[in-house]
């Protein structure tokens, strides 16, 4: 099939590359000309494991193309996916749909045949209908249907998640739209991935409900971790103990510094706004958002406590800045709040992140960026493990001890075992473990 993808960010580029790997002919469109120039030159503008190879292979085969010209991109397309950003709208927290509506308008003005427009961006209930009305007004001469197909991939494992999802959710209003989506996803249904067909409103809400539920789950275990710290229980053992119950499940029960990223924070806030609009309060999600926001700053205070109550003029070294490993994405990363709290209390901050430096430099001021983990920790009073990149899991502890001014480690991801660290001579603090 001939497909066009509007927006070549994390979701658009991964979807485009994976659809072309399925055998479809895909053109990816982005208004950012620099992004398109890079992609045409074989450079990947984001860090996502495996994406480089997938894009190169499919570009070489001629099945994957890039353009900044929407007309050229959607020409002859049987389906056009909108995968542009839906950030929090400044001031009120609603999803900012201006990029989606602008993309819908541009696509409608550019298509040359009847086709299916699919919203892949995360959008509030009712957006597919709005897109349909924009398109119908602009092109009464064509039959253009609109469907919803939210994306559930995670950054860092995006290709695996796209190629082997737990399910594909499609919101459609007609059998012909269903047939198009069935064809597009045929390689997955052959692998017995469930394809769930629902109406557009349900599809849109499934996406927000899934993200909110996962955010609640993480926040729940984070609060249990706090209780563990006060009672002497061990949060990892509690998580194992509850996770063995199939009704609960073991995933997304890792206590940490609070969830971040480009999605959970903005999507939980947007869901609260939808709930407000429909006068249907969601107090559990509200509490989750509040607790998570407080938690990120609380992590800064945890470091201050570990430093003996003050970080004034002390050097604090952070390992990992991105919101999770295997991405360069810094959006809403807990590291941002932690750095601010530490700097507000007079600390000098040094940091190392394997892929996040370029984005981190745009967001963080007065941070000294090191070339590797050991460079960051030289003469530091406290070493803080913020993101669990694999390369931080087996640090040379003797070297760490020699480099630090005081052998203090705050491990916000529970990468190390407390008894091992104490035996190695560190003052060691982690999350929810005695
Ligand atoms: P992103 O910010 O990385 O990329 C969006 C891209 O769209 C940018 O490159 C931008 O230049 C481009 N764009 C904006 N307007 C355009 C237009 N009119 N025409 C062409 N290109 C345009 O965003 P993302 O992280 O890929 O997220 C996209 C959507 O997918 C969001 O709604 C997000 O919530 C959702 N989502 C993201 C993830 C994730 O892991 N990042 C996972 C699932 C769903
Ligand atoms: C999340 C969802 O997992 C995806 O299904 C969804 O498609 C995506 O949001 C989206 O809508 O954009 P992502 O944000 O890439 O994916 O990463 P996650 O692995 O979910 O992690 C999110 C945050 O939660 C990170 O800060 C991570 O460190 C934190 N987390 C996750 C925990 O603190 N504990 C856990 O057990 C799991």
Short mmCIF file of C-alpha atoms and ligand atoms in Angstrom, two decimals:
data_model
loop_
_atom_site.label_atom_id
_atom_site.label_comp_id
_atom_site.label_asym_id
_atom_site.label_seq_id
_atom_site.Cartn_x
_atom_site.Cartn_y
_atom_site.Cartn_z
CA UNK A 1 0.00 0.00 0.00
CA UNK A 2 1.05 3.61 -0.48
CA UNK A 3 1.19 5.45 2.83
CA UNK A 4 2.16 8.93 3.95
CA UNK A 5 3.18 9.86 7.49
CA UNK A 6 2.94 13.50 8.58
CA UNK A 7 5.56 14.27 11.25
CA UNK A 8 8.86 12.43 11.52
CA UNK A 9 9.45 12.59 15.27
CA UNK A 10 9.78 9.52 17.51
CA UNK A 11 6.41 8.11 16.47
CA UNK A 12 6.25 9.23 12.83
CA UNK A 13 9.74 8.08 11.93
CA UNK A 14 9.45 4.75 13.72
CA UNK A 15 5.99 4.11 12.21
CA UNK A 16 7.18 5.09 8.73
CA UNK A 17 10.27 2.89 8.95
CA UNK A 18 8.30 -0.08 10.33
CA UNK A 19 5.47 0.25 7.79
CA UNK A 20 8.06 0.24 5.00
CA UNK A 21 9.64 -2.83 6.60
CA UNK A 22 6.16 -4.47 6.35
CA UNK A 23 6.46 -3.89 2.58
CA UNK A 24 4.37 -0.72 2.18
CA UNK A 25 5.59 2.25 0.15
CA UNK A 26 5.96 5.08 2.65
CA UNK A 27 6.66 8.78 2.34
CA UNK A 28 7.44 10.62 5.56
CA UNK A 29 6.68 14.34 5.60
CA UNK A 30 7.98 16.92 8.05
CA UNK A 31 7.76 20.70 8.01
CA UNK A 32 11.19 20.85 9.58
CA UNK A 33 13.43 21.03 6.53
CA UNK A 34 16.60 20.39 8.52
CA UNK A 35 15.11 17.09 9.76
CA UNK A 36 14.23 16.05 6.22
CA UNK A 37 17.66 17.06 4.89
CA UNK A 38 19.30 14.88 7.58
CA UNK A 39 17.06 11.92 6.83
CA UNK A 40 17.73 12.24 3.10
CA UNK A 41 21.45 12.25 3.87
CA UNK A 42 21.02 9.02 5.85
CA UNK A 43 21.30 10.69 9.28
CA UNK A 44 18.78 9.92 12.02
CA UNK A 45 17.79 13.08 13.92
CA UNK A 46 16.82 11.21 17.12
CA UNK A 47 18.47 8.46 19.14
CA UNK A 48 16.45 5.26 19.04
CA UNK A 49 18.17 1.85 19.07
CA UNK A 50 17.93 0.00 15.73
CA UNK A 51 16.23 2.87 13.89
CA UNK A 52 19.32 3.84 11.93
CA UNK A 53 19.63 0.43 10.30
CA UNK A 54 15.90 0.11 9.60
CA UNK A 55 15.69 3.55 7.95
CA UNK A 56 18.82 2.94 5.86
CA UNK A 57 17.68 -0.50 4.67
CA UNK A 58 14.22 0.68 3.62
CA UNK A 59 15.50 3.93 2.08
CA UNK A 60 17.93 1.90 -0.03
CA UNK A 61 15.14 -0.39 -1.20
CA UNK A 62 13.19 2.71 -2.30
CA UNK A 63 10.22 1.91 -0.06
CA UNK A 64 10.91 4.76 2.39
CA UNK A 65 11.14 8.36 1.21
CA UNK A 66 11.33 11.74 2.91
CA UNK A 67 10.02 15.13 1.90
CA UNK A 68 9.13 18.50 3.39
CA UNK A 69 6.57 19.05 0.65
CA UNK A 70 3.22 17.76 1.86
CA UNK A 71 1.79 17.71 -1.70
CA UNK A 72 4.54 15.45 -2.90
CA UNK A 73 4.22 13.32 0.25
CA UNK A 74 0.49 12.60 0.11
CA UNK A 75 0.22 12.33 -3.69
CA UNK A 76 -1.32 8.91 -4.47
CA UNK A 77 -1.38 7.88 -0.78
CA UNK A 78 -4.15 5.45 0.14
CA UNK A 79 -3.78 6.29 3.81
CA UNK A 80 -2.21 9.32 5.51
CA UNK A 81 -1.15 9.04 9.17
CA UNK A 82 -0.93 12.21 11.25
CA UNK A 83 1.87 11.76 13.80
CA UNK A 84 2.65 15.36 14.79
CA UNK A 85 3.16 16.50 18.39
CA UNK A 86 0.31 17.17 20.83
CA UNK A 87 2.15 18.96 23.66
CA UNK A 88 0.49 20.52 26.69
CA UNK A 89 -1.15 23.77 25.71
CA UNK A 90 0.61 26.64 27.45
CA UNK A 91 -1.36 27.93 30.39
CA UNK A 92 -4.13 25.35 30.74
CA UNK A 93 -2.73 21.82 30.20
CA UNK A 94 -5.19 20.82 27.47
CA UNK A 95 -3.62 18.91 24.59
CA UNK A 96 -2.51 21.50 22.04
CA UNK A 97 -4.19 20.29 18.86
CA UNK A 98 -3.01 23.12 16.63
CA UNK A 99 -0.37 20.91 14.92
CA UNK A 100 -2.89 18.15 14.29
CA UNK A 101 -5.49 20.52 12.83
CA UNK A 102 -2.89 22.32 10.71
CA UNK A 103 -1.61 18.99 9.40
CA UNK A 104 -5.20 17.85 8.64
CA UNK A 105 -5.87 21.07 6.73
CA UNK A 106 -2.63 20.74 4.73
CA UNK A 107 -3.31 17.10 3.93
CA UNK A 108 -6.88 17.85 2.85
CA UNK A 109 -5.69 20.61 0.54
CA UNK A 110 -3.00 18.38 -0.95
CA UNK A 111 -4.54 14.96 -1.56
CA UNK A 112 -5.42 14.10 -5.12
CA UNK A 113 -7.66 11.10 -4.46
CA UNK A 114 -10.06 9.69 -1.88
CA UNK A 115 -8.11 8.22 1.00
CA UNK A 116 -8.16 7.45 4.71
CA UNK A 117 -6.69 9.94 7.17
CA UNK A 118 -5.56 8.29 10.40
CA UNK A 119 -4.74 10.17 13.61
CA UNK A 120 -1.78 8.40 15.22
CA UNK A 121 -0.92 11.32 17.50
CA UNK A 122 -2.34 11.03 21.02
CA UNK A 123 -5.48 13.17 20.84
CA UNK A 124 -8.44 13.79 23.16
CA UNK A 125 -11.86 12.25 22.64
CA UNK A 126 -13.63 13.91 19.74
CA UNK A 127 -10.54 14.90 17.74
CA UNK A 128 -11.11 12.43 14.89
CA UNK A 129 -14.56 13.98 14.42
CA UNK A 130 -13.02 17.48 14.37
CA UNK A 131 -10.43 16.36 11.83
CA UNK A 132 -13.21 14.83 9.71
CA UNK A 133 -15.08 18.13 9.72
CA UNK A 134 -11.96 20.13 8.74
CA UNK A 135 -11.34 17.73 5.88
CA UNK A 136 -14.97 17.62 4.72
CA UNK A 137 -15.13 21.43 4.59
CA UNK A 138 -11.90 21.65 2.64
CA UNK A 139 -12.57 18.81 0.16
CA UNK A 140 -16.27 18.28 -0.51
CA UNK A 141 -15.18 16.84 -3.88
CA UNK A 142 -13.54 13.75 -2.32
CA UNK A 143 -14.58 10.96 0.04
CA UNK A 144 -12.03 11.19 2.84
CA UNK A 145 -12.68 9.16 5.96
CA UNK A 146 -10.94 9.68 9.27
CA UNK A 147 -9.84 6.90 11.64
CA UNK A 148 -7.99 6.80 14.95
CA UNK A 149 -5.00 4.54 15.52
CA UNK A 150 -3.17 5.49 18.73
CA UNK A 151 0.41 4.38 19.20
CA UNK A 152 1.63 2.49 22.28
CA UNK A 153 5.37 2.28 21.59
CA UNK A 154 7.91 3.28 24.22
CA UNK A 155 11.01 5.27 23.47
CA UNK A 156 14.14 3.15 23.73
CA UNK A 157 12.33 0.00 22.57
CA UNK A 158 10.18 1.64 19.91
CA UNK A 159 10.90 -0.73 17.03
CA UNK A 160 10.33 -3.88 19.06
CA UNK A 161 7.13 -2.34 20.49
CA UNK A 162 5.88 -1.40 17.02
CA UNK A 163 6.75 -4.75 15.47
CA UNK A 164 5.47 -6.85 18.39
CA UNK A 165 2.77 -4.85 20.12
CA UNK A 166 0.41 -6.35 22.69
CA UNK A 167 -2.40 -5.05 20.50
CA UNK A 168 -3.25 -2.57 17.77
CA UNK A 169 -6.23 -0.31 18.46
CA UNK A 170 -8.20 1.14 15.54
CA UNK A 171 -11.13 3.53 15.80
CA UNK A 172 -13.17 3.49 12.62
CA UNK A 173 -16.57 4.61 11.42
CA UNK A 174 -16.95 2.26 8.44
CA UNK A 175 -16.09 -1.15 7.09
CA UNK A 176 -14.03 0.36 4.28
CA UNK A 177 -11.82 2.17 6.82
CA UNK A 178 -11.49 -1.09 8.75
CA UNK A 179 -10.44 -2.89 5.58
CA UNK A 180 -7.68 -0.33 4.87
CA UNK A 181 -6.30 -0.62 8.42
CA UNK A 182 -6.52 -4.42 8.28
CA UNK A 183 -4.41 -4.36 5.10
CA UNK A 184 -1.86 -2.01 6.62
CA UNK A 185 -1.46 -4.17 9.73
CA UNK A 186 -1.76 -7.55 7.98
CA UNK A 187 1.87 -8.52 8.78
CA UNK A 188 1.04 -8.14 12.49
CA UNK A 189 -2.27 -10.01 12.38
CA UNK A 190 -0.41 -12.86 10.63
CA UNK A 191 1.70 -12.97 13.80
CA UNK A 192 -1.53 -13.13 15.81
CA UNK A 193 -1.29 -9.64 17.26
CA UNK A 194 -4.86 -8.74 18.30
CA UNK A 195 -6.32 -5.86 16.24
CA UNK A 196 -9.08 -4.22 18.23
CA UNK A 197 -11.70 -2.32 16.21
CA UNK A 198 -13.79 0.20 18.13
CA UNK A 199 -15.39 3.57 17.43
CA UNK A 200 -13.11 6.62 17.24
CA UNK A 201 -14.07 8.04 20.66
CA UNK A 202 -13.31 4.74 22.38
CA UNK A 203 -10.01 4.41 20.54
CA UNK A 204 -8.98 7.92 21.58
CA UNK A 205 -9.89 7.26 25.20
CA UNK A 206 -8.12 3.87 25.28
CA UNK A 207 -4.84 5.68 24.64
CA UNK A 208 -5.27 8.15 27.51
CA UNK A 209 -6.64 5.48 29.84
CA UNK A 210 -3.62 3.23 29.14
CA UNK A 211 -1.08 5.97 29.83
CA UNK A 212 -2.93 7.20 32.91
CA UNK A 213 -3.22 3.67 34.31
CA UNK A 214 0.52 3.08 33.88
CA UNK A 215 1.27 6.46 35.50
CA UNK A 216 -0.97 5.50 38.45
CA UNK A 217 0.79 2.14 38.76
CA UNK A 218 4.25 3.76 38.90
CA UNK A 219 3.06 6.39 41.36
CA UNK A 220 1.49 3.75 43.57
CA UNK A 221 4.74 1.80 43.88
CA UNK A 222 6.62 5.07 44.47
CA UNK A 223 4.38 5.82 47.45
CA UNK A 224 4.83 2.26 48.69
CA UNK A 225 8.59 2.89 48.40
CA UNK A 226 8.24 5.93 50.68
CA UNK A 227 6.39 3.78 53.20
CA UNK A 228 9.10 1.11 52.92
CA UNK A 229 11.72 3.72 53.81
CA UNK A 230 9.82 4.57 56.99
CA UNK A 231 9.06 0.97 57.99
CA UNK A 232 12.21 -0.93 56.98
CA UNK A 233 10.44 -2.99 54.28
CA UNK A 234 11.99 -3.50 50.84
CA UNK A 235 10.05 -2.09 47.87
CA UNK A 236 11.61 -4.43 45.33
CA UNK A 237 10.44 -7.43 47.33
CA UNK A 238 7.00 -5.84 47.78
CA UNK A 239 6.80 -5.27 44.01
CA UNK A 240 7.78 -8.88 43.36
CA UNK A 241 5.26 -10.08 45.90
CA UNK A 242 2.35 -8.15 44.45
CA UNK A 243 3.48 -8.55 40.83
CA UNK A 244 3.23 -12.34 41.07
CA UNK A 245 -0.51 -11.88 41.31
CA UNK A 246 -1.55 -12.08 37.65
CA UNK A 247 -4.31 -9.57 38.28
CA UNK A 248 -1.63 -7.00 39.17
CA UNK A 249 1.30 -8.05 36.94
CA UNK A 250 4.99 -7.40 37.55
CA UNK A 251 5.60 -4.69 34.93
CA UNK A 252 5.77 -0.97 35.69
CA UNK A 253 6.39 -1.55 39.38
CA UNK A 254 9.94 -0.15 39.50
CA UNK A 255 10.08 2.56 42.13
CA UNK A 256 12.13 5.55 41.05
CA UNK A 257 12.38 9.35 40.92
CA UNK A 258 8.91 9.76 39.35
CA UNK A 259 7.80 9.27 35.78
CA UNK A 260 8.86 11.75 33.11
CA UNK A 261 8.97 11.84 29.35
CA UNK A 262 7.04 13.34 26.51
CA UNK A 263 3.86 11.44 27.25
CA UNK A 264 2.80 10.43 30.77
CA UNK A 265 3.07 13.98 32.19
CA UNK A 266 1.25 15.71 29.32
CA UNK A 267 -1.28 12.94 28.73
CA UNK A 268 -2.36 12.64 32.37
CA UNK A 269 -2.81 16.42 32.50
CA UNK A 270 -4.77 16.43 29.24
CA UNK A 271 -7.00 13.61 30.50
CA UNK A 272 -7.81 15.68 33.60
CA UNK A 273 -8.81 18.55 31.31
CA UNK A 274 -11.12 16.28 29.30
CA UNK A 275 -12.61 15.01 32.58
CA UNK A 276 -13.19 18.61 33.68
CA UNK A 277 -14.80 19.52 30.36
CA UNK A 278 -17.23 16.63 30.70
CA UNK A 279 -17.73 17.19 34.46
CA UNK A 280 -16.56 13.68 35.20
CA UNK A 281 -13.83 14.06 37.86
CA UNK A 282 -10.85 11.70 37.86
CA UNK A 283 -9.46 12.06 41.37
CA UNK A 284 -7.05 9.13 41.14
CA UNK A 285 -5.34 10.62 38.09
CA UNK A 286 -5.35 14.06 39.75
CA UNK A 287 -3.60 12.66 42.83
CA UNK A 288 -1.11 10.84 40.59
CA UNK A 289 -0.18 14.02 38.75
CA UNK A 290 0.26 15.95 42.02
CA UNK A 291 2.24 13.22 43.76
CA UNK A 292 4.52 12.75 40.76
CA UNK A 293 5.22 16.47 40.42
CA UNK A 294 6.12 16.71 44.11
CA UNK A 295 8.23 13.58 43.91
CA UNK A 296 10.64 14.93 41.32
CA UNK A 297 11.52 17.86 43.56
CA UNK A 298 11.52 15.59 46.59
CA UNK A 299 14.37 13.66 44.93
CA UNK A 300 16.46 16.83 45.01
CA UNK A 301 15.80 17.09 48.74
CA UNK A 302 16.74 13.43 49.17
CA UNK A 303 20.15 14.21 47.69
CA UNK A 304 20.53 17.20 50.01
CA UNK A 305 19.73 14.99 53.01
CA UNK A 306 22.30 12.42 51.82
CA UNK A 307 24.87 15.23 51.57
CA UNK A 308 24.39 15.88 55.31
CA UNK A 309 21.68 18.54 55.05
CA UNK A 310 23.38 21.09 52.82
CA UNK A 311 24.78 21.18 49.29
CA UNK A 312 25.97 24.79 49.47
CA UNK A 313 29.16 24.99 47.36
CA UNK A 314 29.26 21.22 47.11
CA UNK A 315 29.74 19.42 43.83
CA UNK A 316 26.98 16.94 42.99
CA UNK A 317 27.51 14.53 40.08
CA UNK A 318 24.52 13.21 38.15
CA UNK A 319 24.72 10.07 36.03
CA UNK A 320 21.90 9.97 33.49
CA UNK A 321 19.73 12.94 32.55
CA UNK A 322 17.18 11.56 30.07
CA UNK A 323 13.79 10.49 31.45
CA UNK A 324 14.68 6.84 30.80
CA UNK A 325 17.61 4.99 29.24
CA UNK A 326 18.13 4.37 25.50
CA UNK A 327 16.71 7.69 24.40
CA UNK A 328 18.03 11.22 23.99
CA UNK A 329 14.65 12.63 25.06
CA UNK A 330 14.81 15.07 27.98
CA UNK A 331 11.15 16.13 27.96
CA UNK A 332 9.86 16.36 31.55
CA UNK A 333 12.80 14.33 32.82
CA UNK A 334 13.04 14.14 36.65
CA UNK A 335 16.67 15.25 36.20
CA UNK A 336 15.46 18.76 35.33
CA UNK A 337 13.73 19.23 38.72
CA UNK A 338 16.56 17.56 40.60
CA UNK A 339 19.15 19.89 39.06
CA UNK A 340 16.99 22.96 39.83
CA UNK A 341 16.52 22.00 43.49
CA UNK A 342 20.22 21.33 43.92
CA UNK A 343 21.23 24.59 42.23
CA UNK A 344 18.63 26.54 44.25
CA UNK A 345 20.42 25.21 47.35
CA UNK A 346 23.83 26.37 46.12
CA UNK A 347 25.21 23.16 44.61
CA UNK A 348 27.54 22.95 41.62
CA UNK A 349 26.24 20.24 39.31
CA UNK A 350 28.25 18.06 36.95
CA UNK A 351 26.61 15.44 34.75
CA UNK A 352 27.06 12.77 32.18
CA UNK A 353 24.46 11.18 29.91
CA UNK A 354 25.34 8.82 27.06
CA UNK A 355 22.89 10.37 24.56
CA UNK A 356 21.03 13.21 26.25
CA UNK A 357 23.67 15.94 26.36
CA UNK A 358 22.52 17.85 23.25
CA UNK A 359 18.95 18.19 24.52
CA UNK A 360 20.05 18.64 28.14
CA UNK A 361 22.26 21.60 27.22
CA UNK A 362 19.19 23.41 25.90
CA UNK A 363 17.28 22.89 29.16
CA UNK A 364 19.84 23.07 31.95
CA UNK A 365 21.96 26.05 32.85
CA UNK A 366 25.31 26.07 34.64
CA UNK A 367 25.78 22.33 34.48
CA UNK A 368 29.26 21.06 33.76
CA UNK A 369 28.92 18.24 31.19
CA UNK A 370 31.52 15.48 31.33
CA UNK A 371 32.68 13.18 28.55
CA UNK A 372 32.07 10.03 30.58
CA UNK A 373 30.70 8.85 33.91
CA UNK A 374 34.05 8.99 35.71
CA UNK A 375 34.75 12.51 34.43
CA UNK A 376 31.51 13.73 36.02
CA UNK A 377 32.23 12.33 39.48
CA UNK A 378 35.75 13.74 40.01
CA UNK A 379 35.87 15.49 43.42
CA UNK A 380 32.10 15.28 43.82
CA UNK A 381 30.54 15.21 47.27
CA UNK A 382 27.65 13.02 46.17
CA UNK A 383 27.14 10.80 43.12
CA UNK A 384 23.49 10.53 42.04
CA UNK A 385 22.31 7.79 39.69
CA UNK A 386 19.30 9.34 37.96
CA UNK A 387 18.77 7.21 34.84
CA UNK A 388 19.51 3.49 34.64
CA UNK A 389 21.65 3.37 31.47
CA UNK A 390 23.30 -0.06 31.20
CA UNK A 391 26.77 1.45 31.32
CA UNK A 392 26.10 2.68 34.89
CA UNK A 393 25.23 -0.82 36.13
CA UNK A 394 28.79 -2.07 36.43
CA UNK A 395 30.87 0.95 37.43
CA UNK A 396 34.40 0.28 38.71
CA UNK A 397 33.58 0.92 42.36
CA UNK A 398 37.21 1.28 43.46
CA UNK A 399 37.70 3.97 40.84
CA UNK A 400 34.43 5.65 41.85
CA UNK A 401 35.60 5.75 45.45
CA UNK A 402 38.98 7.19 44.52
CA UNK A 403 37.39 9.89 42.35
CA UNK A 404 34.66 11.05 44.74
CA UNK A 405 35.59 13.55 47.44
CA UNK A 406 33.27 11.69 49.80
CA UNK A 407 32.09 8.16 49.02
CA UNK A 408 28.37 8.96 48.91
CA UNK A 409 25.95 7.53 46.36
CA UNK A 410 22.24 8.22 45.93
CA UNK A 411 20.82 5.55 43.63
CA UNK A 412 17.39 6.71 42.42
CA UNK A 413 16.92 3.59 40.24
CA UNK A 414 18.00 0.86 42.67
CA UNK A 415 20.70 -0.29 40.26
CA UNK A 416 23.03 -1.52 43.02
CA UNK A 417 22.53 -3.70 46.11
CA UNK A 418 22.73 -1.81 49.42
CA UNK A 419 24.84 -4.48 51.18
CA UNK A 420 27.34 -4.59 48.26
CA UNK A 421 27.71 -0.80 48.31
CA UNK A 422 28.09 -0.58 52.07
CA UNK A 423 30.67 -3.38 52.02
CA UNK A 424 32.54 -1.38 49.37
CA UNK A 425 32.66 1.54 51.80
CA UNK A 426 29.99 3.83 50.40
CA UNK A 427 27.32 5.80 52.23
CA UNK A 428 24.54 4.51 50.05
CA UNK A 429 20.92 5.66 49.76
CA UNK A 430 18.40 4.16 47.36
CA UNK A 431 14.64 4.07 46.86
CA UNK A 432 12.46 2.15 49.31
CA UNK A 433 15.15 -0.23 50.57
CA UNK A 434 16.73 -0.48 54.00
P1 LIG B 1 7.89 14.82 18.11
O1 LIG B 1 7.77 16.15 18.71
O2 LIG B 1 9.11 13.99 18.30
O3 LIG B 1 7.67 14.94 16.52
C1 LIG B 1 6.64 15.64 15.90
C2 LIG B 1 7.11 16.03 14.49
O4 LIG B 1 6.01 16.57 13.76
C3 LIG B 1 8.20 17.10 14.47
O5 LIG B 1 9.32 16.62 13.74
C4 LIG B 1 7.55 18.30 13.78
O6 LIG B 1 8.44 19.07 13.00
C5 LIG B 1 6.51 17.61 12.93
N1 LIG B 1 5.38 18.45 12.49
C6 LIG B 1 4.63 19.31 13.23
N2 LIG B 1 3.67 19.86 12.45
C7 LIG B 1 3.79 19.32 11.21
C8 LIG B 1 3.09 19.48 9.98
N3 LIG B 1 2.05 20.28 9.87
N4 LIG B 1 3.51 18.78 8.89
C9 LIG B 1 4.57 17.96 8.97
N5 LIG B 1 5.27 17.76 10.13
C10 LIG B 1 4.89 18.43 11.22
O7 LIG B 1 6.61 14.01 18.59
P2 LIG B 1 6.50 12.45 19.00
O8 LIG B 1 7.18 12.20 20.27
O9 LIG B 1 6.81 11.63 17.79
O10 LIG B 1 4.92 12.38 19.28
C11 LIG B 1 3.97 12.50 18.25
C12 LIG B 1 2.62 12.09 18.81
O11 LIG B 1 2.64 10.71 19.16
C13 LIG B 1 2.20 12.83 20.09
O12 LIG B 1 0.81 13.00 20.06
C14 LIG B 1 2.59 11.87 21.18
O13 LIG B 1 1.80 12.03 22.34
C15 LIG B 1 2.30 10.54 20.54
N6 LIG B 1 3.09 9.41 21.07
C16 LIG B 1 4.41 9.58 21.33
C17 LIG B 1 5.17 8.49 21.79
C18 LIG B 1 6.63 8.63 22.12
O14 LIG B 1 7.19 7.69 22.67
N7 LIG B 1 7.28 9.72 21.82
C19 LIG B 1 4.55 7.23 21.93
C20 LIG B 1 3.19 7.11 21.63
C21 LIG B 1 2.47 8.21 21.19
C1 LIG B 2 5.06 5.52 27.61
C2 LIG B 2 4.22 4.23 27.50
O1 LIG B 2 4.91 3.17 28.16
C3 LIG B 2 3.97 3.85 26.04
O2 LIG B 2 3.11 2.71 25.97
C4 LIG B 2 3.29 5.03 25.35
O3 LIG B 2 3.12 4.74 23.96
C5 LIG B 2 4.15 6.27 25.49
O4 LIG B 2 4.38 6.55 26.90
C6 LIG B 2 3.48 7.45 24.90
O5 LIG B 2 2.28 7.56 24.88
O6 LIG B 2 4.25 8.27 24.43
P1 LIG B 2 7.64 6.13 27.34
O7 LIG B 2 7.23 7.44 27.93
O8 LIG B 2 8.47 6.11 26.12
O9 LIG B 2 6.32 5.25 27.01
O10 LIG B 2 8.45 5.30 28.43
P2 LIG B 2 8.09 4.36 29.68
O11 LIG B 2 8.95 3.18 29.61
O12 LIG B 2 6.64 4.14 29.81
O13 LIG B 2 8.59 5.26 30.90
C7 LIG B 2 7.94 6.47 31.26
C8 LIG B 2 8.48 6.97 32.57
O14 LIG B 2 8.07 6.13 33.65
C9 LIG B 2 10.01 7.03 32.64
O15 LIG B 2 10.40 8.20 33.31
C10 LIG B 2 10.38 5.79 33.44
O16 LIG B 2 11.59 5.89 34.12
C11 LIG B 2 9.20 5.72 34.41
N1 LIG B 2 8.97 4.35 34.92
C12 LIG B 2 8.53 3.38 34.09
C13 LIG B 2 9.17 4.10 36.26
O17 LIG B 2 9.56 5.00 37.05
N2 LIG B 2 8.92 2.84 36.74
C14 LIG B 2 8.49 1.83 35.93
O18 LIG B 2 8.27 0.71 36.44
C15 LIG B 2 8.29 2.11 34.58
#
